[in-house]
Amino acid sequence: MLESLKEATLEANLEIVRRGLVLYTFGNASGISRDEGLVVIKPSGVDYDRLKPEHMVVTDLEGAIVEGELRPSSDLKTHLALYKAFEEIGAVVHTHSENATAWAQAGREIPALGTTHADYFHGPVPCTRELTDDEIEGDYVLNTGTAIIDRFAGIDPLAVPAVLVAGHAPFAWGRDPHEASHNAVVLEAVAKMAFMTVMLNAQCGVSKTLLDRHYFRKHGARATYGQEKLI
Ligand SMILES: [Zn+2]
């Protein structure tokens, strides 16, 4: 069942480890088959070097296990909430990568300070509000998803494919597992650059014209980056 999606989701899980975004078993990636309404997600607490496609857990959008011997990632309900709210996305990646997590712990959005950021994120990477005590003591993982969705009111999730959860860490997403893991890796690089930039010059900033030029070079109908044909 969903063999190619399991392989792509496993690969996204391994990519975030290879790129240094994950310590031990922190972090998880999932992918969705929109046609079948099924989600493939990493199992909870399994070492990455032992992970195989058959370990991936298949659930429906309510979290019921459809296939798999292992328990799904403990963050499953956040992933499911994002799939329900953001219909264009096909994969979600969660890490505790150090630099993005530092911004999340500071409760600060990552400002768009240069063209590397603008190539991937059209505007700041937002940070959610803090969860209330009731939300933390209640259905915490689902409420994390709700806080993200609330923060994205008026924001196109494909134009800004990541968020910081205040006091916690980032989530990134994309149209497929490859794109979601790529966005998580770029988010960490952008977070590190922004941290250093703000340390060097707290008053820094660049024009919206420059940021827009870079974003729309890669995205939308007038994108010109890359090749029209594969070579
Ligand atoms: Zn986490």
Short mmCIF file of C-alpha atoms and ligand atoms in Angstrom, two decimals:
data_model
loop_
_atom_site.label_atom_id
_atom_site.label_comp_id
_atom_site.label_asym_id
_atom_site.label_seq_id
_atom_site.Cartn_x
_atom_site.Cartn_y
_atom_site.Cartn_z
CA MET A 1 0.00 0.00 0.00
CA LEU A 2 1.31 3.46 -0.97
CA GLU A 3 4.80 2.05 -1.57
CA SER A 4 6.20 5.04 -3.44
CA LEU A 5 4.82 7.47 -0.83
CA LYS A 6 6.38 5.33 1.94
CA GLU A 7 9.75 5.48 0.19
CA ALA A 8 9.49 9.23 -0.40
CA THR A 9 8.46 9.80 3.23
CA LEU A 10 11.32 7.63 4.52
CA GLU A 11 13.71 9.58 2.30
CA ALA A 12 12.43 12.90 3.75
CA ASN A 13 12.99 11.52 7.27
CA LEU A 14 16.55 10.49 6.36
CA GLU A 15 17.30 13.79 4.60
CA ILE A 16 16.66 15.86 7.73
CA VAL A 17 19.09 13.60 9.62
CA ARG A 18 21.76 13.80 6.89
CA ARG A 19 21.53 17.62 6.93
CA GLY A 20 22.06 17.82 10.68
CA LEU A 21 18.54 18.91 11.63
CA VAL A 22 17.84 15.97 13.95
CA LEU A 23 19.35 14.70 17.20
CA TYR A 24 18.57 11.10 18.15
CA THR A 25 14.91 10.42 17.26
CA PHE A 26 13.66 14.04 17.38
CA GLY A 27 11.79 15.01 14.28
CA ASN A 28 9.35 13.39 11.91
CA ALA A 29 8.16 13.62 8.34
CA SER A 30 4.88 12.55 6.77
CA GLY A 31 3.28 12.55 3.33
CA ILE A 32 -0.33 12.35 2.16
CA SER A 33 -2.11 10.65 -0.71
CA ARG A 34 -4.93 13.10 -1.39
CA ASP A 35 -6.65 10.62 -3.73
CA GLU A 36 -6.94 8.01 -1.01
CA GLY A 37 -7.13 10.34 1.99
CA LEU A 38 -4.30 8.42 3.69
CA VAL A 39 -1.20 9.68 5.47
CA VAL A 40 2.19 7.95 5.73
CA ILE A 41 4.23 8.94 8.81
CA LYS A 42 7.37 7.92 10.62
CA PRO A 43 6.83 5.55 13.55
CA SER A 44 7.43 6.92 17.05
CA GLY A 45 10.87 6.63 18.62
CA VAL A 46 12.58 4.32 16.10
CA ASP A 47 16.26 4.98 15.35
CA TYR A 48 16.68 6.49 11.91
CA ASP A 49 19.44 4.08 10.90
CA ARG A 50 16.99 1.18 11.33
CA LEU A 51 14.08 2.81 9.50
CA LYS A 52 12.78 1.01 6.43
CA PRO A 53 9.78 1.76 4.18
CA GLU A 54 7.79 -1.06 5.78
CA HIS A 55 8.14 0.65 9.18
CA MET A 56 6.18 3.66 7.97
CA VAL A 57 2.69 3.87 9.47
CA VAL A 58 -0.38 4.52 7.30
CA THR A 59 -3.32 6.32 8.93
CA ASP A 60 -6.52 7.96 7.78
CA LEU A 61 -7.13 11.67 8.32
CA GLU A 62 -8.67 10.94 11.73
CA GLY A 63 -5.54 9.12 12.88
CA ALA A 64 -6.87 5.54 12.71
CA ILE A 65 -4.08 3.14 11.71
CA VAL A 66 -4.78 1.57 8.32
CA GLU A 67 -1.49 -0.28 7.96
CA GLY A 68 1.66 -0.74 10.07
CA GLU A 69 2.87 -2.62 13.11
CA LEU A 70 4.34 0.35 14.98
CA ARG A 71 2.80 3.36 16.69
CA PRO A 72 2.83 6.53 14.58
CA SER A 73 4.85 9.61 15.52
CA SER A 74 3.49 11.32 18.62
CA ASP A 75 3.06 14.50 16.52
CA LEU A 76 0.58 12.82 14.17
CA LYS A 77 -2.38 15.01 15.17
CA THR A 78 -0.47 18.18 14.28
CA HIS A 79 0.33 16.75 10.84
CA LEU A 80 -3.30 15.73 10.29
CA ALA A 81 -4.59 19.17 11.31
CA LEU A 82 -2.25 20.79 8.78
CA TYR A 83 -3.35 18.45 5.98
CA LYS A 84 -7.00 19.25 6.68
CA ALA A 85 -6.47 23.01 6.80
CA PHE A 86 -3.89 23.41 4.01
CA GLU A 87 -5.32 21.46 1.09
CA GLU A 88 -2.45 22.28 -1.29
CA ILE A 89 0.27 20.65 0.81
CA GLY A 90 1.41 17.05 0.36
CA ALA A 91 3.98 16.58 3.13
CA VAL A 92 4.92 17.92 6.56
CA VAL A 93 8.30 17.88 8.31
CA HIS A 94 8.91 18.67 11.98
CA THR A 95 12.37 19.09 13.47
CA HIS A 96 14.02 20.73 16.46
CA SER A 97 16.81 22.14 14.27
CA GLU A 98 18.86 24.44 16.45
CA ASN A 99 18.65 27.83 14.79
CA ALA A 100 14.98 27.72 13.82
CA THR A 101 14.19 26.40 17.30
CA ALA A 102 16.10 29.30 18.87
CA TRP A 103 13.77 31.76 17.07
CA ALA A 104 10.75 29.68 18.15
CA GLN A 105 11.93 29.68 21.77
CA ALA A 106 12.46 33.43 21.59
CA GLY A 107 8.88 33.73 20.28
CA ARG A 108 10.14 35.70 17.28
CA GLU A 109 9.24 35.37 13.62
CA ILE A 110 12.22 35.06 11.27
CA PRO A 111 12.39 38.35 9.36
CA ALA A 112 13.06 38.34 5.63
CA LEU A 113 16.54 39.85 5.60
CA GLY A 114 17.89 38.81 2.22
CA THR A 115 17.51 36.95 -1.01
CA THR A 116 18.19 33.44 0.34
CA HIS A 117 15.11 33.81 2.52
CA ALA A 118 13.10 35.41 -0.29
CA ASP A 119 13.85 32.56 -2.71
CA TYR A 120 11.77 30.26 -0.47
CA PHE A 121 9.59 32.33 1.85
CA HIS A 122 7.46 35.25 0.70
CA GLY A 123 7.65 37.33 3.87
CA PRO A 124 8.70 36.51 7.44
CA VAL A 125 8.44 32.95 8.75
CA PRO A 126 5.67 33.47 11.34
CA CYS A 127 5.72 32.37 14.96
CA THR A 128 2.55 31.16 16.66
CA ARG A 129 1.19 32.51 19.91
CA GLU A 130 1.99 30.52 23.05
CA LEU A 131 -0.49 27.79 23.90
CA THR A 132 -2.67 28.35 26.96
CA ASP A 133 -2.43 26.05 29.99
CA ASP A 134 -5.75 24.49 28.99
CA GLU A 135 -4.46 23.81 25.49
CA ILE A 136 -1.27 22.24 26.86
CA GLU A 137 -3.10 20.07 29.39
CA GLY A 138 -5.80 19.16 26.87
CA ASP A 139 -5.31 17.78 23.36
CA TYR A 140 -1.86 19.33 23.15
CA VAL A 141 -0.69 17.93 19.82
CA LEU A 142 -3.94 18.85 18.06
CA ASN A 143 -3.92 22.29 19.71
CA THR A 144 -0.41 22.85 18.35
CA GLY A 145 -1.88 22.36 14.88
CA THR A 146 -4.74 24.73 15.64
CA ALA A 147 -2.30 27.45 16.78
CA ILE A 148 -0.40 27.08 13.49
CA ILE A 149 -3.59 27.25 11.43
CA ASP A 150 -4.79 30.33 13.35
CA ARG A 151 -1.46 32.03 12.64
CA PHE A 152 -1.82 31.37 8.92
CA ALA A 153 -5.12 33.25 8.59
CA GLY A 154 -4.51 35.36 5.48
CA ILE A 155 -1.18 33.68 4.63
CA ASP A 156 -0.79 31.29 1.68
CA PRO A 157 0.89 28.18 3.14
CA LEU A 158 2.69 27.45 -0.13
CA ALA A 159 4.12 31.00 -0.25
CA VAL A 160 5.39 30.66 3.33
CA PRO A 161 6.01 26.91 3.72
CA ALA A 162 7.09 26.88 7.37
CA VAL A 163 6.13 28.10 10.83
CA LEU A 164 7.72 28.41 14.25
CA VAL A 165 5.67 27.08 17.15
CA ALA A 166 6.38 29.39 20.09
CA GLY A 167 8.46 27.73 22.80
CA HIS A 168 8.75 24.58 20.70
CA ALA A 169 10.24 24.29 17.22
CA PRO A 170 9.55 24.59 13.47
CA PHE A 171 7.22 22.75 11.13
CA ALA A 172 7.83 22.94 7.37
CA TRP A 173 5.79 21.57 4.49
CA GLY A 174 5.65 21.31 0.71
CA ARG A 175 3.79 19.72 -2.16
CA ASP A 176 5.60 16.40 -1.60
CA PRO A 177 8.04 14.89 0.93
CA HIS A 178 11.10 15.93 -1.06
CA GLU A 179 9.98 19.58 -1.16
CA ALA A 180 8.98 19.58 2.53
CA SER A 181 12.35 18.24 3.71
CA HIS A 182 14.14 20.66 1.36
CA ASN A 183 12.14 23.56 2.86
CA ALA A 184 13.02 22.38 6.40
CA VAL A 185 16.72 22.36 5.51
CA VAL A 186 16.55 25.81 3.90
CA LEU A 187 14.56 27.13 6.89
CA GLU A 188 17.40 26.10 9.21
CA ALA A 189 19.99 27.82 6.99
CA VAL A 190 17.87 30.98 6.78
CA ALA A 191 17.33 30.94 10.56
CA LYS A 192 21.08 30.75 11.14
CA MET A 193 21.80 33.56 8.69
CA ALA A 194 19.07 35.76 10.20
CA PHE A 195 20.45 35.18 13.70
CA MET A 196 23.94 36.23 12.65
CA THR A 197 22.61 39.17 10.64
CA VAL A 198 20.59 40.56 13.55
CA MET A 199 23.65 40.15 15.83
CA LEU A 200 25.74 42.17 13.39
CA ASN A 201 23.14 44.84 12.70
CA ALA A 202 19.89 44.91 14.64
CA GLN A 203 18.57 47.68 12.37
CA CYS A 204 19.14 45.83 9.11
CA GLY A 205 16.54 45.38 6.41
CA VAL A 206 16.18 45.07 2.66
CA SER A 207 13.59 46.40 0.26
CA LYS A 208 10.36 44.61 -0.55
CA THR A 209 11.28 45.11 -4.20
CA LEU A 210 14.39 42.95 -3.80
CA LEU A 211 12.53 40.30 -1.78
CA ASP A 212 9.68 40.16 -4.30
CA ARG A 213 12.08 39.95 -7.22
CA HIS A 214 13.71 36.86 -5.71
CA TYR A 215 10.49 35.19 -4.60
CA PHE A 216 8.77 35.60 -7.96
CA ARG A 217 11.92 34.54 -9.84
CA LYS A 218 11.26 31.04 -8.49
CA HIS A 219 7.50 30.97 -7.91
CA GLY A 220 4.35 31.73 -9.88
CA ALA A 221 3.49 32.23 -13.52
CA ARG A 222 6.47 34.48 -14.26
CA ALA A 223 9.15 32.27 -12.68
CA THR A 224 12.37 32.21 -14.67
CA TYR A 225 14.73 30.24 -12.40
CA GLY A 226 16.11 26.92 -13.65
CA GLN A 227 15.53 25.28 -17.02
CA GLU A 228 12.26 24.87 -18.91
CA LYS A 229 13.35 21.40 -19.98
CA LEU A 230 15.28 18.87 -17.96
CA ILE A 231 18.81 18.39 -19.26
ZN ZN B 1 8.64 18.78 18.55
#
